[in-house]
PDB file of N, CA and C in Angstrom:
ATOM      1  N   MET A   8       7.443 148.368  23.575  1.00 54.00           N
ATOM      2  CA  MET A   8       8.333 147.756  24.540  1.00 54.00           C
ATOM      3  C   MET A   8       9.770 147.858  24.038  1.00 54.00           C
ATOM      4  N   SER A   9      10.654 148.210  24.915  1.00 59.00           N
ATOM      5  CA  SER A   9      12.052 148.397  24.561  1.00 59.00           C
ATOM      6  C   SER A   9      12.765 147.057  24.424  1.00 59.00           C
ATOM      7  N   ASN A  10      13.664 146.993  23.474  1.00 62.00           N
ATOM      8  CA  ASN A  10      14.441 145.783  23.238  1.00 62.00           C
ATOM      9  C   ASN A  10      15.825 145.892  23.866  1.00 62.00           C
ATOM     10  N   ARG A  11      16.114 146.970  24.592  1.00 65.00           N
ATOM     11  CA  ARG A  11      17.429 147.182  25.187  1.00 65.00           C
ATOM     12  C   ARG A  11      17.609 146.296  26.405  1.00 65.00           C
ATOM     13  N   LYS A  12      18.840 145.867  26.581  1.00 66.00           N
ATOM     14  CA  LYS A  12      19.155 145.052  27.759  1.00 66.00           C
ATOM     15  C   LYS A  12      19.149 145.923  29.001  1.00 66.00           C
ATOM     16  N   LYS A  13      18.719 145.357  30.094  1.00 63.00           N
ATOM     17  CA  LYS A  13      18.767 146.071  31.362  1.00 63.00           C
ATOM     18  C   LYS A  13      20.196 146.047  31.881  1.00 63.00           C
ATOM     19  N   LEU A  14      20.664 147.181  32.349  1.00 56.00           N
ATOM     20  CA  LEU A  14      22.000 147.247  32.920  1.00 56.00           C
ATOM     21  C   LEU A  14      21.990 146.633  34.310  1.00 56.00           C
ATOM     22  N   ARG A  15      22.981 145.812  34.587  1.00 61.00           N
ATOM     23  CA  ARG A  15      23.090 145.201  35.903  1.00 61.00           C
ATOM     24  C   ARG A  15      23.665 146.204  36.884  1.00 61.00           C
ATOM     25  N   ARG A  16      23.139 146.188  38.062  1.00 63.00           N
ATOM     26  CA  ARG A  16      23.657 147.062  39.097  1.00 63.00           C
ATOM     27  C   ARG A  16      24.981 146.515  39.609  1.00 63.00           C
ATOM     28  N   THR A  17      25.943 147.368  39.788  1.00 63.00           N
ATOM     29  CA  THR A  17      27.251 146.945  40.287  1.00 63.00           C
ATOM     30  C   THR A  17      27.153 146.741  41.793  1.00 63.00           C
ATOM     31  N   SER A  18      27.600 145.587  42.239  1.00 63.00           N
ATOM     32  CA  SER A  18      27.525 145.278  43.661  1.00 63.00           C
ATOM     33  C   SER A  18      28.588 146.052  44.439  1.00 63.00           C
ATOM     34  N   PRO A  19      28.364 146.265  45.734  1.00 64.00           N
ATOM     35  CA  PRO A  19      29.375 146.949  46.555  1.00 64.00           C
ATOM     36  C   PRO A  19      30.706 146.201  46.594  1.00 64.00           C
ATOM     37  N   VAL A  20      30.640 144.871  46.525  1.00 61.00           N
ATOM     38  CA  VAL A  20      31.874 144.071  46.532  1.00 61.00           C
ATOM     39  C   VAL A  20      32.668 144.339  45.254  1.00 61.00           C
ATOM     40  N   SER A  21      31.983 144.404  44.107  1.00 62.00           N
ATOM     41  CA  SER A  21      32.667 144.698  42.845  1.00 62.00           C
ATOM     42  C   SER A  21      33.308 146.072  42.877  1.00 62.00           C
ATOM     43  N   MET A  22      32.612 147.033  43.462  1.00 64.00           N
ATOM     44  CA  MET A  22      33.170 148.381  43.552  1.00 64.00           C
ATOM     45  C   MET A  22      34.402 148.397  44.446  1.00 64.00           C
ATOM     46  N   LEU A  23      34.388 147.611  45.517  1.00 62.00           N
ATOM     47  CA  LEU A  23      35.543 147.512  46.401  1.00 62.00           C
ATOM     48  C   LEU A  23      36.721 146.892  45.663  1.00 62.00           C
ATOM     49  N   PHE A  24      36.480 145.803  44.920  1.00 64.00           N
ATOM     50  CA  PHE A  24      37.555 145.159  44.170  1.00 64.00           C
ATOM     51  C   PHE A  24      38.117 146.092  43.100  1.00 64.00           C
ATOM     52  N   ARG A  25      37.262 146.841  42.442  1.00 66.00           N
ATOM     53  CA  ARG A  25      37.740 147.771  41.418  1.00 66.00           C
ATOM     54  C   ARG A  25      38.667 148.820  42.013  1.00 66.00           C
ATOM     55  N   SER A  26      38.352 149.256  43.219  1.00 64.00           N
ATOM     56  CA  SER A  26      39.202 150.272  43.844  1.00 64.00           C
ATOM     57  C   SER A  26      40.566 149.705  44.238  1.00 64.00           C
ATOM     58  N   GLN A  27      40.661 148.380  44.365  1.00 66.00           N
ATOM     59  CA  GLN A  27      41.919 147.730  44.740  1.00 66.00           C
ATOM     60  C   GLN A  27      42.594 147.036  43.557  1.00 66.00           C
ATOM     61  N   ASP A  28      42.186 147.326  42.344  1.00 73.00           N
ATOM     62  CA  ASP A  28      42.719 146.670  41.157  1.00 73.00           C
ATOM     63  C   ASP A  28      44.232 146.812  41.082  1.00 73.00           C
ATOM     64  N   GLY A  29      44.921 145.694  40.898  1.00 72.00           N
ATOM     65  CA  GLY A  29      46.380 145.690  40.804  1.00 72.00           C
ATOM     66  C   GLY A  29      47.097 145.658  42.133  1.00 72.00           C
ATOM     67  N   ALA A  30      46.347 145.585  43.217  1.00 79.00           N
ATOM     68  CA  ALA A  30      46.968 145.594  44.548  1.00 79.00           C
ATOM     69  C   ALA A  30      47.788 144.322  44.759  1.00 79.00           C
ATOM     70  N   ARG A  31      48.965 144.471  45.356  1.00 85.00           N
ATOM     71  CA  ARG A  31      49.811 143.327  45.721  1.00 85.00           C
ATOM     72  C   ARG A  31      49.619 143.060  47.197  1.00 85.00           C
ATOM     73  N   ILE A  32      49.121 141.872  47.506  1.00 86.00           N
ATOM     74  CA  ILE A  32      48.834 141.483  48.879  1.00 86.00           C
ATOM     75  C   ILE A  32      49.880 140.453  49.289  1.00 86.00           C
ATOM     76  N   PRO A  33      50.692 140.722  50.302  1.00 91.00           N
ATOM     77  CA  PRO A  33      51.712 139.755  50.709  1.00 91.00           C
ATOM     78  C   PRO A  33      51.075 138.508  51.305  1.00 91.00           C
ATOM     79  N   GLY A  34      51.757 137.382  51.122  1.00 88.00           N
ATOM     80  CA  GLY A  34      51.289 136.114  51.691  1.00 88.00           C
ATOM     81  C   GLY A  34      50.664 135.224  50.641  1.00 88.00           C
ATOM     82  N   GLY A  35      50.189 134.084  51.073  1.00 83.00           N
ATOM     83  CA  GLY A  35      49.564 133.132  50.166  1.00 83.00           C
ATOM     84  C   GLY A  35      50.287 131.801  50.119  1.00 83.00           C
ATOM     85  N   CYS A  36      51.490 131.747  50.702  1.00 89.00           N
ATOM     86  CA  CYS A  36      52.256 130.504  50.734  1.00 89.00           C
ATOM     87  C   CYS A  36      53.093 130.489  52.008  1.00 89.00           C
ATOM     88  N   ASP A  37      53.154 129.338  52.653  1.00 90.00           N
ATOM     89  CA  ASP A  37      53.913 129.218  53.894  1.00 90.00           C
ATOM     90  C   ASP A  37      55.406 129.003  53.672  1.00 90.00           C
ATOM     91  N   THR A  38      55.809 128.596  52.459  1.00 92.00           N
ATOM     92  CA  THR A  38      57.206 128.231  52.240  1.00 92.00           C
ATOM     93  C   THR A  38      58.025 129.256  51.451  1.00 92.00           C
ATOM     94  N   CYS A  39      57.402 130.284  50.905  1.00 93.00           N
ATOM     95  CA  CYS A  39      58.165 131.284  50.159  1.00 93.00           C
ATOM     96  C   CYS A  39      57.569 132.677  50.377  1.00 93.00           C
ATOM     97  N   ASN A  40      58.136 133.655  49.718  1.00 92.00           N
ATOM     98  CA  ASN A  40      57.673 135.042  49.833  1.00 92.00           C
ATOM     99  C   ASN A  40      56.633 135.349  48.749  1.00 92.00           C
ATOM    100  N   ALA A  41      55.584 134.557  48.711  1.00 93.00           N
ATOM    101  CA  ALA A  41      54.558 134.729  47.690  1.00 93.00           C
ATOM    102  C   ALA A  41      53.755 135.993  47.939  1.00 93.00           C
ATOM    103  N   TYR A  42      53.121 136.468  46.882  1.00 93.00           N
ATOM    104  CA  TYR A  42      52.199 137.598  46.991  1.00 93.00           C
ATOM    105  C   TYR A  42      51.018 137.338  46.064  1.00 93.00           C
ATOM    106  N   GLN A  43      49.919 137.972  46.348  1.00 90.00           N
ATOM    107  CA  GLN A  43      48.704 137.825  45.560  1.00 90.00           C
ATOM    108  C   GLN A  43      48.429 139.141  44.845  1.00 90.00           C
ATOM    109  N   VAL A  44      47.900 139.043  43.634  1.00 88.00           N
ATOM    110  CA  VAL A  44      47.559 140.230  42.857  1.00 88.00           C
ATOM    111  C   VAL A  44      46.073 140.158  42.521  1.00 88.00           C
ATOM    112  N   LEU A  45      45.361 141.229  42.812  1.00 81.00           N
ATOM    113  CA  LEU A  45      43.941 141.324  42.516  1.00 81.00           C
ATOM    114  C   LEU A  45      43.765 141.981  41.155  1.00 81.00           C
ATOM    115  N   GLN A  46      43.018 141.308  40.270  1.00 80.00           N
ATOM    116  CA  GLN A  46      42.714 141.864  38.955  1.00 80.00           C
ATOM    117  C   GLN A  46      41.202 142.006  38.857  1.00 80.00           C
ATOM    118  N   ALA A  47      40.722 143.219  38.967  1.00 73.00           N
ATOM    119  CA  ALA A  47      39.288 143.479  38.908  1.00 73.00           C
ATOM    120  C   ALA A  47      38.850 143.606  37.454  1.00 73.00           C
ATOM    121  N   ASP A  48      37.741 143.002  37.129  1.00 68.00           N
ATOM    122  CA  ASP A  48      37.149 143.055  35.788  1.00 68.00           C
ATOM    123  C   ASP A  48      38.116 142.582  34.709  1.00 68.00           C
ATOM    124  N   HIS A  49      39.027 141.698  35.062  1.00 62.00           N
ATOM    125  CA  HIS A  49      40.015 141.210  34.097  1.00 62.00           C
ATOM    126  C   HIS A  49      39.354 140.336  33.029  1.00 62.00           C
ATOM    127  N   HIS A  50      38.371 139.534  33.417  1.00 64.00           N
ATOM    128  CA  HIS A  50      37.724 138.601  32.494  1.00 64.00           C
ATOM    129  C   HIS A  50      36.342 139.070  32.073  1.00 64.00           C
ATOM    130  N   GLY A  51      35.960 140.256  32.450  1.00 65.00           N
ATOM    131  CA  GLY A  51      34.655 140.786  32.099  1.00 65.00           C
ATOM    132  C   GLY A  51      34.068 141.551  33.265  1.00 65.00           C
ATOM    133  N   PRO A  52      32.918 142.161  33.055  1.00 66.00           N
ATOM    134  CA  PRO A  52      32.317 142.938  34.134  1.00 66.00           C
ATOM    135  C   PRO A  52      31.918 142.058  35.314  1.00 66.00           C
ATOM    136  N   ASN A  53      32.239 142.502  36.491  1.00 68.00           N
ATOM    137  CA  ASN A  53      31.915 141.813  37.741  1.00 68.00           C
ATOM    138  C   ASN A  53      32.573 140.449  37.879  1.00 68.00           C
ATOM    139  N   LEU A  54      33.649 140.203  37.142  1.00 72.00           N
ATOM    140  CA  LEU A  54      34.441 138.981  37.307  1.00 72.00           C
ATOM    141  C   LEU A  54      35.834 139.395  37.766  1.00 72.00           C
ATOM    142  N   HIS A  55      36.291 138.810  38.857  1.00 74.00           N
ATOM    143  CA  HIS A  55      37.553 139.216  39.461  1.00 74.00           C
ATOM    144  C   HIS A  55      38.458 138.001  39.615  1.00 74.00           C
ATOM    145  N   CYS A  56      39.751 138.245  39.625  1.00 80.00           N
ATOM    146  CA  CYS A  56      40.739 137.173  39.714  1.00 80.00           C
ATOM    147  C   CYS A  56      41.798 137.557  40.746  1.00 80.00           C
ATOM    148  N   ILE A  57      42.120 136.608  41.603  1.00 82.00           N
ATOM    149  CA  ILE A  57      43.237 136.785  42.528  1.00 82.00           C
ATOM    150  C   ILE A  57      44.251 135.702  42.189  1.00 82.00           C
ATOM    151  N   SER A  58      45.441 136.111  41.782  1.00 84.00           N
ATOM    152  CA  SER A  58      46.475 135.144  41.422  1.00 84.00           C
ATOM    153  C   SER A  58      47.607 135.203  42.436  1.00 84.00           C
ATOM    154  N   VAL A  59      48.160 134.028  42.741  1.00 88.00           N
ATOM    155  CA  VAL A  59      49.262 133.919  43.696  1.00 88.00           C
ATOM    156  C   VAL A  59      50.549 133.745  42.906  1.00 88.00           C
ATOM    157  N   HIS A  60      51.555 134.554  43.215  1.00 90.00           N
ATOM    158  CA  HIS A  60      52.855 134.498  42.547  1.00 90.00           C
ATOM    159  C   HIS A  60      53.889 133.993  43.543  1.00 90.00           C
ATOM    160  N   HIS A  61      54.443 132.796  43.259  1.00 93.00           N
ATOM    161  CA  HIS A  61      55.434 132.153  44.129  1.00 93.00           C
ATOM    162  C   HIS A  61      56.846 132.476  43.647  1.00 93.00           C
ATOM    163  N   ASP A  62      57.821 132.261  44.516  1.00 92.00           N
ATOM    164  CA  ASP A  62      59.222 132.290  44.112  1.00 92.00           C
ATOM    165  C   ASP A  62      59.497 131.050  43.266  1.00 92.00           C
ATOM    166  N   ASP A  63      60.466 131.126  42.347  1.00 90.00           N
ATOM    167  CA  ASP A  63      60.762 129.996  41.467  1.00 90.00           C
ATOM    168  C   ASP A  63      61.262 128.770  42.225  1.00 90.00           C
ATOM    169  N   TRP A  64      61.922 128.973  43.343  1.00 93.00           N
ATOM    170  CA  TRP A  64      62.494 127.865  44.100  1.00 93.00           C
ATOM    171  C   TRP A  64      61.494 127.232  45.074  1.00 93.00           C
ATOM    172  N   CYS A  65      60.290 127.718  45.164  1.00 93.00           N
ATOM    173  CA  CYS A  65      59.305 127.278  46.164  1.00 93.00           C
ATOM    174  C   CYS A  65      58.924 125.801  45.951  1.00 93.00           C
ATOM    175  N   PRO A  66      59.095 124.952  46.968  1.00 93.00           N
ATOM    176  CA  PRO A  66      58.740 123.537  46.817  1.00 93.00           C
ATOM    177  C   PRO A  66      57.234 123.332  46.637  1.00 93.00           C
ATOM    178  N   THR A  67      56.426 124.170  47.238  1.00 90.00           N
ATOM    179  CA  THR A  67      54.976 124.045  47.074  1.00 90.00           C
ATOM    180  C   THR A  67      54.587 124.351  45.629  1.00 90.00           C
ATOM    181  N   TYR A  68      55.138 125.401  45.072  1.00 90.00           N
ATOM    182  CA  TYR A  68      54.861 125.776  43.677  1.00 90.00           C
ATOM    183  C   TYR A  68      55.344 124.689  42.721  1.00 90.00           C
ATOM    184  N   ASN A  69      56.555 124.174  42.958  1.00 90.00           N
ATOM    185  CA  ASN A  69      57.086 123.119  42.094  1.00 90.00           C
ATOM    186  C   ASN A  69      56.245 121.854  42.177  1.00 90.00           C
ATOM    187  N   ALA A  70      55.714 121.524  43.356  1.00 90.00           N
ATOM    188  CA  ALA A  70      54.846 120.357  43.491  1.00 90.00           C
ATOM    189  C   ALA A  70      53.538 120.558  42.724  1.00 90.00           C
ATOM    190  N   MET A  71      53.018 121.788  42.729  1.00 86.00           N
ATOM    191  CA  MET A  71      51.786 122.068  41.983  1.00 86.00           C
ATOM    192  C   MET A  71      52.021 121.976  40.480  1.00 86.00           C
ATOM    193  N   LYS A  72      53.199 122.392  40.015  1.00 82.00           N
ATOM    194  CA  LYS A  72      53.507 122.312  38.578  1.00 82.00           C
ATOM    195  C   LYS A  72      53.588 120.863  38.125  1.00 82.00           C
ATOM    196  N   VAL A  73      54.149 119.996  38.953  1.00 81.00           N
ATOM    197  CA  VAL A  73      54.307 118.584  38.596  1.00 81.00           C
ATOM    198  C   VAL A  73      52.950 117.898  38.531  1.00 81.00           C
ATOM    199  N   THR A  74      52.064 118.170  39.494  1.00 78.00           N
ATOM    200  CA  THR A  74      50.760 117.507  39.511  1.00 78.00           C
ATOM    201  C   THR A  74      49.825 118.061  38.445  1.00 78.00           C
ATOM    202  N   ALA A  75      50.070 119.259  37.934  1.00 67.00           N
ATOM    203  CA  ALA A  75      49.193 119.854  36.926  1.00 67.00           C
ATOM    204  C   ALA A  75      49.463 119.297  35.524  1.00 67.00           C
ATOM    205  N   ARG A  76      50.549 118.649  35.332  1.00 62.00           N
ATOM    206  CA  ARG A  76      50.894 118.123  33.998  1.00 62.00           C
ATOM    207  C   ARG A  76      50.102 116.917  33.637  1.00 62.00           C
TER     208      ARG A  76
END
Protein backbone atom coordinates (compact mmCIF):
# COMPACT_ATOMS: atom_id res chain seq x y z
CA MET A 1 0.00 0.00 0.00
CA SER A 2 1.31 3.41 -0.94
CA ASN A 3 2.02 5.99 1.73
CA ARG A 4 1.78 8.93 -0.71
CA LYS A 5 -0.85 11.58 -0.20
CA LYS A 6 -3.63 11.73 -2.74
CA LEU A 7 -3.56 14.88 -4.82
CA ARG A 8 -6.68 16.98 -4.52
CA ARG A 9 -8.48 17.78 -7.70
CA THR A 10 -8.54 21.48 -8.51
CA SER A 11 -12.07 22.80 -8.64
CA PRO A 12 -13.32 24.80 -11.64
CA VAL A 13 -13.82 27.81 -9.35
CA SER A 14 -10.15 27.66 -8.26
CA MET A 15 -9.06 27.49 -11.88
CA LEU A 16 -11.21 30.53 -12.68
CA PHE A 17 -9.71 32.50 -9.77
CA ARG A 18 -6.19 31.54 -10.81
CA SER A 19 -6.80 32.89 -14.28
CA GLN A 20 -7.88 36.22 -12.74
CA ASP A 21 -5.02 36.47 -10.22
CA GLY A 22 -4.09 40.10 -9.56
CA ALA A 23 -7.19 41.46 -11.27
CA ARG A 24 -8.35 44.91 -10.11
CA ILE A 25 -12.13 45.03 -9.86
CA PRO A 26 -13.62 48.53 -9.48
CA GLY A 27 -16.12 49.12 -6.69
CA GLY A 28 -16.56 47.81 -3.19
CA CYS A 29 -17.40 51.07 -1.41
CA ASP A 30 -20.20 53.59 -1.92
CA THR A 31 -18.26 56.60 -0.61
CA CYS A 32 -14.90 56.42 -2.42
CA ASN A 33 -13.17 55.06 -5.52
CA ALA A 34 -12.34 51.72 -3.94
CA TYR A 35 -11.19 48.70 -5.90
CA GLN A 36 -10.86 45.02 -5.08
CA VAL A 37 -7.84 42.84 -5.83
CA LEU A 38 -8.10 39.08 -6.27
CA GLN A 39 -5.16 37.06 -4.96
CA ALA A 40 -5.41 33.43 -6.02
CA ASP A 41 -3.51 30.84 -3.98
CA HIS A 42 -2.02 33.62 -1.86
CA HIS A 43 -2.39 31.67 1.41
CA GLY A 44 -2.00 28.19 -0.02
CA PRO A 45 -3.50 25.91 -2.62
CA ASN A 46 -7.20 26.52 -3.28
CA LEU A 47 -7.30 29.45 -0.83
CA HIS A 48 -8.18 32.82 -2.35
CA CYS A 49 -8.36 36.35 -0.99
CA ILE A 50 -10.24 39.40 -2.21
CA SER A 51 -9.06 42.62 -0.58
CA VAL A 52 -10.75 46.02 -0.84
CA HIS A 53 -8.49 49.08 -1.17
CA HIS A 54 -10.12 52.38 -0.10
CA ASP A 55 -8.97 55.96 -0.59
CA ASP A 56 -7.23 57.38 2.50
CA TRP A 57 -9.91 60.04 2.98
CA CYS A 58 -12.84 57.55 2.85
CA PRO A 59 -15.14 57.96 5.89
CA THR A 60 -16.22 54.32 5.70
CA TYR A 61 -12.59 53.13 5.77
CA ASN A 62 -11.72 55.50 8.62
CA ALA A 63 -14.73 54.25 10.63
CA MET A 64 -13.57 50.65 10.13
CA LYS A 65 -10.05 51.53 11.33
CA VAL A 66 -11.42 53.11 14.52
CA THR A 67 -13.67 50.15 15.39
CA ALA A 68 -10.89 47.61 14.69
CA ARG A 69 -8.63 49.01 17.40
